[in-house]
Every structure is written in C-alpha cells, then in structure tokens.
XYZ file of C-alpha atoms in Angstrom:
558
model
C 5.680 -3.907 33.029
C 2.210 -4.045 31.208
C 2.092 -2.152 27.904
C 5.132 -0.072 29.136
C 6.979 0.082 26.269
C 3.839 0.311 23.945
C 2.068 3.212 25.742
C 5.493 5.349 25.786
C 5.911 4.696 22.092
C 2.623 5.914 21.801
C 3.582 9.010 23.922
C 6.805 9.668 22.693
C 5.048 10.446 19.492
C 1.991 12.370 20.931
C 3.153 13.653 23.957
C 0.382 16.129 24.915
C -2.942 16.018 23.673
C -3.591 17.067 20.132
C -0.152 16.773 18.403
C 1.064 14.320 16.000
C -0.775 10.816 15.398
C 0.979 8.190 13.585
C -2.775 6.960 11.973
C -2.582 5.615 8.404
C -6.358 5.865 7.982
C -7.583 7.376 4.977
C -9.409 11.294 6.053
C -12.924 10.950 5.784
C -13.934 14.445 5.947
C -12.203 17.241 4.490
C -12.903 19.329 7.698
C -10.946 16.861 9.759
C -7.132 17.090 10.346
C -6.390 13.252 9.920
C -2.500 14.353 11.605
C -4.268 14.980 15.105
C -5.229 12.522 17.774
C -8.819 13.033 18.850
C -8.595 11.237 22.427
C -5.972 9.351 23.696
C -5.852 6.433 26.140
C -6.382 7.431 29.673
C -3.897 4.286 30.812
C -1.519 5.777 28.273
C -2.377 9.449 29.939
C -1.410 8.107 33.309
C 1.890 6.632 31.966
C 2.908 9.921 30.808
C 2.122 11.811 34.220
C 3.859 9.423 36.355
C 7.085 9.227 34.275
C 7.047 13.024 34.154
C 7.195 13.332 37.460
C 11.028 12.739 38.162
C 11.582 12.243 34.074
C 10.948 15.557 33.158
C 14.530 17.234 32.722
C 13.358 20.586 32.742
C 11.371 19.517 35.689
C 13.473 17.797 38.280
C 15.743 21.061 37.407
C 14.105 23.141 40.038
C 14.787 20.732 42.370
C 18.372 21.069 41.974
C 18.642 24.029 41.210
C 16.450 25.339 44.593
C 15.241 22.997 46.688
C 18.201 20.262 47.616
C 19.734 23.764 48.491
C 17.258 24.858 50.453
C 16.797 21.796 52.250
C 20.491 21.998 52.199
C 20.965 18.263 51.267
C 23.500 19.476 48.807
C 25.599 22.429 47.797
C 28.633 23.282 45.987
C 27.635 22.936 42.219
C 27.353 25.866 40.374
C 23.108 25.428 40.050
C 22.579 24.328 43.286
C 25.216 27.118 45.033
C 24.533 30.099 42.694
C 20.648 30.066 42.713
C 19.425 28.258 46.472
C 22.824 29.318 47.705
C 23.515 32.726 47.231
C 19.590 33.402 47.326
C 19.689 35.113 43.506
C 15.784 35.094 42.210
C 15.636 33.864 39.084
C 11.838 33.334 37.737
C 13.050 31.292 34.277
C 13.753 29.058 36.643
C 11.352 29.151 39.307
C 8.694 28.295 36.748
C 9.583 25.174 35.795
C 7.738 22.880 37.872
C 4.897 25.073 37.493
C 4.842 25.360 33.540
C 5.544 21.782 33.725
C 3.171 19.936 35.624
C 0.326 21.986 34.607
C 0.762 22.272 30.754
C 2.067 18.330 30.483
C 0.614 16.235 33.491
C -2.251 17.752 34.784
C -3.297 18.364 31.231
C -2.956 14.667 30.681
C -4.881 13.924 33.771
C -7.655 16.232 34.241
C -8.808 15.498 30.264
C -8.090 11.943 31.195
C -10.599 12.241 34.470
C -13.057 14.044 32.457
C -13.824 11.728 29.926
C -13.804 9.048 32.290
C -16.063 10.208 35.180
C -19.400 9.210 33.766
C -17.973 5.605 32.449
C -18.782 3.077 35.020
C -16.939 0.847 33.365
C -13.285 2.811 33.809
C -14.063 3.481 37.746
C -10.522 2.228 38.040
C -8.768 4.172 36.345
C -10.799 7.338 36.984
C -10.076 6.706 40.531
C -6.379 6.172 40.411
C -6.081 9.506 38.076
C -8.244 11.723 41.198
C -5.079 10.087 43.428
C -2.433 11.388 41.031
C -3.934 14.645 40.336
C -4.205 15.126 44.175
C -0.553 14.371 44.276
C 0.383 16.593 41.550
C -1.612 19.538 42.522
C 0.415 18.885 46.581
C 3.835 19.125 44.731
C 2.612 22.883 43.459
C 0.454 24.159 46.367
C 3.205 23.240 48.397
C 6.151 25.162 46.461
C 4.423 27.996 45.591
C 0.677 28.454 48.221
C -2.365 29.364 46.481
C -2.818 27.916 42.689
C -5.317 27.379 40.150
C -7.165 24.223 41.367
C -10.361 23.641 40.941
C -10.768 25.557 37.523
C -7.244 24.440 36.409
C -6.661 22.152 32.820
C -10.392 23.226 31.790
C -9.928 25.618 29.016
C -10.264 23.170 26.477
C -13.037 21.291 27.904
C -14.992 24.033 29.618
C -13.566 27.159 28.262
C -11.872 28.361 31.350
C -8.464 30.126 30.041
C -8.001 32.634 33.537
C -8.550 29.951 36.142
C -8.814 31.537 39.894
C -6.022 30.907 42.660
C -7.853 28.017 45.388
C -6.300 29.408 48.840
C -4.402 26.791 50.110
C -6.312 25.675 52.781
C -9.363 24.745 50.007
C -7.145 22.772 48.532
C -5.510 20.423 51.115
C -9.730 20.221 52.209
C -10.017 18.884 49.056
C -6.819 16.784 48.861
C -8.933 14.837 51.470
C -12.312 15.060 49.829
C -10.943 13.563 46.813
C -8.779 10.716 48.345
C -11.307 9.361 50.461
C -13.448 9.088 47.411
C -11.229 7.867 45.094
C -9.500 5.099 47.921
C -13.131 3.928 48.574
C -14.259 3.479 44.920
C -11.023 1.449 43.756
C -12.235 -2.304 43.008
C -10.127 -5.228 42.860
C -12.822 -6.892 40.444
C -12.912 -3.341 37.988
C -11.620 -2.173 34.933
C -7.658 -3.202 34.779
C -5.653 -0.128 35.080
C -3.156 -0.778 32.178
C -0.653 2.268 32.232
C 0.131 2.551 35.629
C 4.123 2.647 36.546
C 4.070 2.718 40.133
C 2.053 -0.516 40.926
C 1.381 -2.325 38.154
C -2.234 -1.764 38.526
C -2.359 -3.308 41.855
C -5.730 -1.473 43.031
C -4.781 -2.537 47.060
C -1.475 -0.783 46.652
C -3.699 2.423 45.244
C -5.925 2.475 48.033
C -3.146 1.894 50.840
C -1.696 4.846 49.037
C -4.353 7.179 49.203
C -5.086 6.400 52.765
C -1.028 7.156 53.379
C -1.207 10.592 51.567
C -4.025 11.585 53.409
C -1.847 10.829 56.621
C 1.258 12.589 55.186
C -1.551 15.619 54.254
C -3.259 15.618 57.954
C -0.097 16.041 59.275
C 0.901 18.750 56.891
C -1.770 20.589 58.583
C -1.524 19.886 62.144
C -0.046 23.664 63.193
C -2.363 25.019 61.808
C -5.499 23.564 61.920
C -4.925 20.692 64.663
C -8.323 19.455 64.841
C -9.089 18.517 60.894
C -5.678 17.211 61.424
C -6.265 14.427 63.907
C -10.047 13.617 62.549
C -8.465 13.132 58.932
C -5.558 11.139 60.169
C -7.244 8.895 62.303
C -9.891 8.308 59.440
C -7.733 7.457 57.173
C -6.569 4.850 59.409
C -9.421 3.447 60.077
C -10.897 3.337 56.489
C -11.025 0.895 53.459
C -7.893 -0.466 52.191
C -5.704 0.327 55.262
C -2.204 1.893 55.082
C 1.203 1.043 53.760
C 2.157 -2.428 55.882
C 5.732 -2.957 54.643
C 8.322 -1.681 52.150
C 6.408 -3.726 49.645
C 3.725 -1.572 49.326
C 6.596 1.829 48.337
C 5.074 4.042 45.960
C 8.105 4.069 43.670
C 7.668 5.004 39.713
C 9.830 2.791 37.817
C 12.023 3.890 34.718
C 14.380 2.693 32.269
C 17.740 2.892 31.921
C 18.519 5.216 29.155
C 21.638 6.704 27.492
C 20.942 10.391 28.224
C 21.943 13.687 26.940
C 21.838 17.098 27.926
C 20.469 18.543 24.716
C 18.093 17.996 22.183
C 15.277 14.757 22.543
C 16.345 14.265 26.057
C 14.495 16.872 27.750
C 11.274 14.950 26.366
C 12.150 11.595 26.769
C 10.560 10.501 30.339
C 11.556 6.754 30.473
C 14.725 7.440 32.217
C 14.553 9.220 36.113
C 15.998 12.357 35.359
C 17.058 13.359 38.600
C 19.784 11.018 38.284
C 20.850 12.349 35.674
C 21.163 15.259 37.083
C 23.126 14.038 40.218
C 25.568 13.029 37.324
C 25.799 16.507 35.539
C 27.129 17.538 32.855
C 30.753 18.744 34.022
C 32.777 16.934 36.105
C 34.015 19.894 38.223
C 31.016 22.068 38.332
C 27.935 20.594 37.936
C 28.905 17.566 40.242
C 26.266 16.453 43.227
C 28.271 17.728 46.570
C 27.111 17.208 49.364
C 26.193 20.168 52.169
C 28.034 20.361 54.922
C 24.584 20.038 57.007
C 23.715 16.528 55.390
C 26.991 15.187 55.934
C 27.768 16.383 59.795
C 24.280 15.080 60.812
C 25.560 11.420 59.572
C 28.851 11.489 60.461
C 28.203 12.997 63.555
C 25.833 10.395 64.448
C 27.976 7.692 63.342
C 24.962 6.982 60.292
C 26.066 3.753 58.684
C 24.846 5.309 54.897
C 27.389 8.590 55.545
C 29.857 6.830 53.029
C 26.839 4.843 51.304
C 25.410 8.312 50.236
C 28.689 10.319 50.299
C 32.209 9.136 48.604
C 35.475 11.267 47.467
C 36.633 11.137 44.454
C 39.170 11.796 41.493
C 36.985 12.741 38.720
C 39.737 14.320 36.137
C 39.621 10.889 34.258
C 35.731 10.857 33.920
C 34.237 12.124 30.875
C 31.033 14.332 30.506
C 28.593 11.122 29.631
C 29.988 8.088 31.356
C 31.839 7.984 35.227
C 33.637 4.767 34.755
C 37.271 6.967 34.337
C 35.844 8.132 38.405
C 38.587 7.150 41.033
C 37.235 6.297 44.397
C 39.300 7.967 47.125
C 37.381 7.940 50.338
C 39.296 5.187 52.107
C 42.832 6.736 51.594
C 41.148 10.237 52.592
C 39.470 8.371 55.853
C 41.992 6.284 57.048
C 45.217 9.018 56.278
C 43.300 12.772 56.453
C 40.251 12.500 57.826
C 41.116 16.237 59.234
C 41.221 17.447 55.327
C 37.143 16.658 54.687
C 35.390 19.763 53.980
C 31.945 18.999 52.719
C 30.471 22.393 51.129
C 29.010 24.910 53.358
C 25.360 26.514 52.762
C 26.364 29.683 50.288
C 29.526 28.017 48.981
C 30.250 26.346 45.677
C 32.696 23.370 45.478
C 35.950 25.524 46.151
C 34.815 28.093 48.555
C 36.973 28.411 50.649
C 39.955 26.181 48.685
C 40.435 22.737 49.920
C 43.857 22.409 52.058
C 44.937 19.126 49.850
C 47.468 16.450 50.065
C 48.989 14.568 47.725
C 47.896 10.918 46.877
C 49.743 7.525 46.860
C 47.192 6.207 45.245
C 46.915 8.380 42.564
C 50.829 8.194 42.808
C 50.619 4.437 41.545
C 48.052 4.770 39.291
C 50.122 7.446 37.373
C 52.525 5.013 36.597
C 50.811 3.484 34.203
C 47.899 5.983 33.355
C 50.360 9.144 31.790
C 46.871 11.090 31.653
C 47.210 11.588 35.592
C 48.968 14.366 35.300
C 48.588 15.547 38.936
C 48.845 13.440 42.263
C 47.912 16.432 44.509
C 44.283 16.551 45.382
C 42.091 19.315 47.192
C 38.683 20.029 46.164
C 38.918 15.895 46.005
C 38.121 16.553 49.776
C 34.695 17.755 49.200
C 32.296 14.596 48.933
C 29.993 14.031 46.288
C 27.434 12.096 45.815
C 28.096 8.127 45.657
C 28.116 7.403 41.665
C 26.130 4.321 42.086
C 22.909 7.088 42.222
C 23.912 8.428 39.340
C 21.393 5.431 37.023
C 18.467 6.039 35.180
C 16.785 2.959 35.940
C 17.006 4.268 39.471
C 12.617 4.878 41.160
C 11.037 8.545 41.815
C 9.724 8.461 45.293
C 6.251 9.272 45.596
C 5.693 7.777 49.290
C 6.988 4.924 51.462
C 6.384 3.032 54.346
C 9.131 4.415 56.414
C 7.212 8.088 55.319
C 4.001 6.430 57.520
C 6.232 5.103 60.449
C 7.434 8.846 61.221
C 4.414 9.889 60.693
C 2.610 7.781 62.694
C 5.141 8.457 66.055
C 4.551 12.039 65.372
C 1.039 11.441 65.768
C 1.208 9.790 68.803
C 2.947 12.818 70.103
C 0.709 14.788 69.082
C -1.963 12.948 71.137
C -3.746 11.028 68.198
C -5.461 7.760 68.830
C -2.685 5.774 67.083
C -1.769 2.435 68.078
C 1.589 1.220 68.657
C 4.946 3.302 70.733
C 6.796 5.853 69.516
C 10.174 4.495 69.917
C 9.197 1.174 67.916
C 7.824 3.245 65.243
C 10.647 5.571 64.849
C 13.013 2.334 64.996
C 11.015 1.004 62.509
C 11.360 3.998 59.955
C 14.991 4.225 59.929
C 15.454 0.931 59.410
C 12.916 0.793 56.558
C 14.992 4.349 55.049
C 18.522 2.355 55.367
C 16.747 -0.506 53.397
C 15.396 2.019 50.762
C 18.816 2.697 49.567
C 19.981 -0.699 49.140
C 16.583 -2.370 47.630
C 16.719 0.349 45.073
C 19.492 2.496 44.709
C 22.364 0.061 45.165
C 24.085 0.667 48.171
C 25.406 -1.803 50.016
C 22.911 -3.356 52.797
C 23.117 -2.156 55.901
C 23.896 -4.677 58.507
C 21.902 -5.498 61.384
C 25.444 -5.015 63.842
C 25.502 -1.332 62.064
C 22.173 -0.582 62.749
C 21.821 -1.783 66.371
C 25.071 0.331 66.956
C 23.693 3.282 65.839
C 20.263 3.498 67.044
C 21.442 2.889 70.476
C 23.344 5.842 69.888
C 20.913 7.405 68.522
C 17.289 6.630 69.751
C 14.355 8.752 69.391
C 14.665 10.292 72.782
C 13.299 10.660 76.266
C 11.423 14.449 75.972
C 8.655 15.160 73.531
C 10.462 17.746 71.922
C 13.780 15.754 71.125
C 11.763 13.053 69.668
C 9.947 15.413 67.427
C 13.549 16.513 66.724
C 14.563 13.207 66.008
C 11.602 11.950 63.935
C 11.618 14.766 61.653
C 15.901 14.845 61.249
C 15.249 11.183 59.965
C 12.498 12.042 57.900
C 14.663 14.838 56.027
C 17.315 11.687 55.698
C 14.613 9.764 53.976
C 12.910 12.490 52.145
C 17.151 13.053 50.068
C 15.208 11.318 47.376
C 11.978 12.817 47.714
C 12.772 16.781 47.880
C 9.582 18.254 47.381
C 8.585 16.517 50.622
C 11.546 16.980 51.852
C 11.751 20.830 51.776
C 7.878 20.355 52.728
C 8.088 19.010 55.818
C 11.264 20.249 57.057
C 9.001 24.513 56.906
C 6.399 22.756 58.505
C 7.900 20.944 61.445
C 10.825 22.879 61.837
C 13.782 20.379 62.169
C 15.967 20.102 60.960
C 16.874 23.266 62.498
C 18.767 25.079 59.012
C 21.144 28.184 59.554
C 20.837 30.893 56.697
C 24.261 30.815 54.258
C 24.582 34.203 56.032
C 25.582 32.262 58.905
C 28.183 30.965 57.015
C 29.942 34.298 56.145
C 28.453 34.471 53.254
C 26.138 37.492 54.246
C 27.384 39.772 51.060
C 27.147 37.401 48.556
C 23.283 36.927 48.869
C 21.630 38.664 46.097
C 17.709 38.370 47.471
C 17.820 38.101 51.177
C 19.349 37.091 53.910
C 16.953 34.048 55.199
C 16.376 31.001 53.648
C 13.725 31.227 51.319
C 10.289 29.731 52.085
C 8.276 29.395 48.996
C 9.132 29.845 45.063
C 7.755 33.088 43.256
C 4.767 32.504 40.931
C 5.721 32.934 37.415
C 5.889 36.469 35.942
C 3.521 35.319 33.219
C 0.686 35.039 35.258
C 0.881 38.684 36.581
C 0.061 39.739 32.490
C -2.335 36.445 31.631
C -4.348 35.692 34.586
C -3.480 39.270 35.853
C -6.987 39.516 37.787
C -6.610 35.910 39.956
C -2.818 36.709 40.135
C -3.614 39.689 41.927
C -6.045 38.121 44.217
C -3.546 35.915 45.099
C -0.560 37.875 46.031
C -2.831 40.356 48.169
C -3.583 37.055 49.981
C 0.375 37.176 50.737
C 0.462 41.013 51.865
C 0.257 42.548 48.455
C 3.654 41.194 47.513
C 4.638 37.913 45.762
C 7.822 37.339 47.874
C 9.765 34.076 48.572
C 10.076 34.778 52.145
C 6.151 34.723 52.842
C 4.982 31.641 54.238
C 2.380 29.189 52.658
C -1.011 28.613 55.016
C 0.740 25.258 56.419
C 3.930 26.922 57.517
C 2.741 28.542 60.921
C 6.153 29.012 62.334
C-alpha cells in the first residue's frame, strides 16, 4: 500500500506528537530542542489512527476482556469469564479504550484536522480525518454516554486541559453534521490522501462510507428520536457519493503480519491486528478464545454453515505459547462419535465450569504412538470449542463497516416505515450472504457454498411478522458484527435481539461480584472524577448522580 511501510517507520519512531525525531539537521537556535518533531504529516497522522484502532494491544483488550462477554460471543477464558462474566468492576481496565483513543488517535487526528482546515489545498485529507474522528469519537460515546467532544484534543492548541462532557445526543447530531460535510467536500480531482489504510485513498470509497455511517448512526437513534432518524437516513441515501454497493466497497483496515509478543515493543507496534492476537492468547488453557454457549446454539441450532468455520475442538497440549502449529484438530471425531459431549461455555463460566464429561480419543490414541509427548488420550475440556485457529493471523482486517452492515440496515428501515427501496426479505438474504463471504474473502475460512446457503436460508428466512424479522435481522447482524464488537455490543442494547440471559440465569447468581444484569455501559475512568472533577460531575448527575454500568446511554431506550 502507498507509503505504508514509510509512514509507520516514521511512526514507530514518533508515535505521538512531540517525541523523538530522527532529524540530523544541525540546531539553529539554542532555544530549540532539535530531538522534537514540530508537525508531523497529517497522511502519516491518519496511518497511525487507523492502525490503532484494532492494533492497539492495550486497546482491543477491553474488548476481550468486556465486551465479546457481554455480547456473549465468547466466554470461558479467564479475561473474558472473570471480568464480563462474573460482572467484577475493574476501572484499570475499563479505561483502556478511553485513555487510548483519546491520548493516541484523536490526538493524532484533531491536531491533524486543525492544521489542515484552512489549507484548501489538503481538503482531502481534512475531510477523510472529520470521517475518522466521527468514527472514533462513536466507538467512546457509545461504550461509555456522554464524553468530552467538542472541546476534546485542544489543550495544546487552544489551551483547553478540563474539556466538558457533550450529552450524547449533541454528539450523534453532530456525527451527522460532520459527515454530511465531510462526504460532500471529498474530491476525486484533490489532494491525494497518502496514509490512508482502509482504501488506499480511494475518495468514492470515503464518501460511500460516510453516507453508510450516517445510516448505521440514524438507526442508532431510531427509539429514541424516530423522526431525525428517518430524515437522516433517507438523506444519506439520497446524497453525493451514494452508499456501499458491494463487498468491494468494505471498510476494512489492513495490517501486517507480524511476529508478536505479549511484552515489551508489542503493545506499541500497530502494524499487526491485535485482536488476533488476542484470540490466540498467551496460554493455551486459559487465555484461549471459547466460544459462548449463546454464539454457538444460535448456529448450530440453525444449521449455520460457518458453526464449524468459526468454531473447531481441539487438542492444544502440543501447542506452544507463540506458535499453534503443535494444535490438533478434533472436531470431526467429536461430531461424528460424541456429538452429546459438546459443551460450549456458558455466560458466567470459564473453560471448565462445570468439568467436561470426556472420552478418550483414537485419534489421539494413534498419534501417541509416535509422538511420546502425548502423554494423555483422554480429553474433556477438549469438548469446549474454541475459536477456529485460522483467525488467529495478524495480517487478518479490523472491521470498520461493510456492506452486509447496510443490507440489515436497510430491511430494518423498511420496517420501520422509511422510504427505502427494495424488500425486506431480498435485503436480509442479501446480508447474510455478504457476512458468510466476509469470512472467507478475509479471514480464511472455507467458502461457503451456494447448496449450504440455499439450505439454510430456507430454513431460516427473515420471517413472516414484523417483529420476527426484526428478530432475525438483528440475530444476523450480531453474527456479522463477531468481528466488529463495539458495534456489536452497540446494536445488540439498542435493538434488543439478540435476546441475552444474565450469567445469573446460568446458576451463576453468587459468583457475580457487581450485579446481577448484564452490564450496559463501561464506568468512566476514576481519573476524571479528580482531573476534570467539575465536567465529571456534570456528567454523572446526567446519569442519576451515580456513574454506574447498569445506566443506560441516551440511545438505549429499552
């Protein structure tokens, strides 16, 4: 890709603004530190913001660590189990995506938009930084409600160091203020947009994007404020640059693939999707990916073609903590001889709660012949599933948005009584076939075939009644959304399906440190109460005087 390699050398080396430079130019005044940058790039800026986004260990660490649990996509690894799981509050790690995308990305992109907004000759690149920001700034308003907004990343350039909290619902008015500006003054024949690591610079794909987020946005609000809802949704149909047409136009950042560690440079170096990484772990008992027993029933119920695409069963004493090639693939033998011993983990439980029945494996029988490390040919915890390993790359895309997103959407709208064009039952079609596709294009699974899909949606159509195919639209939009959890937890609070069951459901009432209901927001950091005490407290009497995980965000009506 276009300067790739050159901008994250650059950034590697000055990774937020005003650290190390690597200039050999003599100093020319004694009252100048010749070891700091004094403006960097805003191509190399953007770089750094998209990569962050899934490359950012500490980042993408929240995500498993609360959200896949919440969504209850997976469960069973110590992180996922012992903090979304068993509901314990923990505000080290709460903060993460907070401290993160405001002291590293937005500070990158709002310096970058400042010092570009009077250029007319960078209107490009201005434009597609207003689009990230607004995406940036959704992936915190919608974790945590209320944040600094409109004042945030301007204490350097304007002195503000105790931004206010924006409510919520001046923000997402915003989100479409600033997309419909920034779509509409993208130009094919402006400045080239260099850095950019979703679409190469491709200003068509940009504006298609910004027109989709404002869809994904309208519809984010339609409980709660139906009638901005439909007027910004059908605008954004209607308006310049049009909405994603095809898979093609995916907004998917790309990355490397990169030998990672869990300790030292690795937690800076953003090349490599880090959420992968994490699906791999860093023990091959505990920190595995399982997968929650909600995830799996919904596919296997259904009959889903990617249930074994997504999960597999496996022998993992032979893999070591950096590399899975020692894995042993199971699943057939447990399929075809004890299907009756699966026990995918349970909201609340980790991998061996309760302990697996077992059974003891030919397969592992013959292999011991010749491997005398297989000391063991009884499996049970085997019979949890886990995560396919063929996720588990670095090279792998973040999802920022994709078509099959706007397909769901768009049926939804229709049911909603929008002036969409098109049938809901095409559309919905459409989608899942688009999110079975998604898998194999990019995250090698094997294709699924046109005989497996027409089998299953005619087992599994959108529905005759309005409110089964709002059930059904939204279940396959949590399906999509596994690799997009922010959205993922985002939609599933605001349109209700699927329909999740507390862990206390589960008989696993007592072990629940911090409630018994499934969380629906993350806790500001403590931080803020002491350094921004006066907004801070603004905010949280917004919430009823308390800064609880259980309150709702403004979008979350139900």
């Amino acid at each position: 890709m276009k300067h790739y390699k050159a901008y994250i050398a650059t950034l590697l080396t000055a990774c937020t603004l005003g650290i190390t430079s690597c200039s050999d130019e003599l100093m020319k005044d004694m009252n100048t530190d010749p070891s700091k940058v004094t403006t960097i790039d805003p191509n190399a800026q953007l770089t750094m913001a998209e990569l962050q986004t899934y490359g950012d260990l500490d980042m993408v660490n929240q995500y498993r660590n609360y959200i896949y649990g919440f969504t209850q996509h997976l469960m069973g690894c110590w992180n996922t189990s012992n903090y979304a799981g068993r509901h314990t509050l923990d505000n080290s790690q709460m903060m993460l995506m907070w401290v993160d995308i405001y002291t590293k990305s937005l500070k990158n992109v709002i310096d970058a938009m400042y010092r570009t907004q009077d250029d007319p000759e960078q209107v490009n690149i201005h434009s597609v930084l207003r689009i990230y920001r607004v995406y940036l700034m959704s992936i915190l308003t919608d974790i945590y409600g209320d944040i600094p907004y409109s004042e945030a990343g301007l204490g350097y350039l304007e002195g503000i160091d105790t931004p206010k909290f924006d409510t919520q619902e001046d923000i997402y008015n915003d989100f479409f203020v600033e997309l419909t500006e920034a779509g509409r003054a993208l130009s094919v024949t402006g400045d080239d947009v260099t850095g950019d690591v979703i679409y190469n610079g491709d200003m068509n794909k940009w504006k298609k994007l910004a027109n989709s987020l404002r869809m994904r946005f309208a519809m984010r609000i339609s409980k709660v404020n139906p009638q901005k809802a439909q007027q910004e949704f059908e605008s954004a149909l209607q308006d310049n640059g049009g909405i994603f047409e095809s898979s093609a136009d995916d907004a998917l950042i790309q990355y490397m693939d990169i030998a990672f560690s869990f300790a030292g440079d690795a937690y800076q170096d953003y090349r490599g999707n880090a959420l992968m990484i994490l699906f791999y772990g860093n023990d091959p008992k505990n920190n595995q990916t399982y997968i929650c027993s909600t995830l799996y029933n919904q596919m296997n119920d259904t009959g889903d073609p990617r249930t074994h695409r997504i999960a597999r069963f496996y022998f993992d004493d032979l893999m070591s903590t950096t590399n899975p090639d020692g894995r042993v693939d199971i699943t057939d033998e447990i399929l075809a001889e004890h299907p009756e011993l699966v026990q995918p983990c349970e909201p609340g439980a980790f991998w061996y709660d309760p302990w697996p029945q077992g059974y003891t494996s030919p397969m592992l029988e013959e292999l011991a012949l010749t491997n005398p490390a297989i000391t063991s040919t009884f499996l049970d915890t085997e019979c949890c599933p886990k995560l396919a390993t063929n996720f588990l790359e670095s090279s792998h895309p973040g999802v920022v948005m994709t078509y099959a997103e706007t397909r769901f959407l768009l049926a939804e709208a229709i049911l909603n009584g929008w002036n969409v064009s098109g049938n809901v039952s095409d559309l919905y079609t459409e989608g899942v076939r688009a999110s079975m596709n998604l898998l194999s294009d990019h995250y090698g699974c094997e294709p699924v075939t046109d005989e497996e899909f027409d089998t299953f949606i005619q087992a599994n159509g959108v529905g005759v009644t309005e409110t089964l195919q709002r059930k059904n639209i939204n279940v396959q939009a949590w399906l999509l959304h596994f690799l997009n959890p922010n959205e993922a937890w985002a939609n599933q609070r605001r349109s209700g399906y699927p329909e999740l069951k507390s862990p206390a459901e589960y008989g696993f009432s007592q072990f629940l440190v911090n409630g018994q209901e499934i969380p629906t927001r993350l806790c500001y950091p403590t931080q803020e109460a002491s350094y921004n005490s006066v907004h801070f407290n603004e905010a949280v009497e917004r919430m009823g005087g308390t800064d609880s995980w259980n309150a709702h965000v403004w979008w979350d009506v139900d």
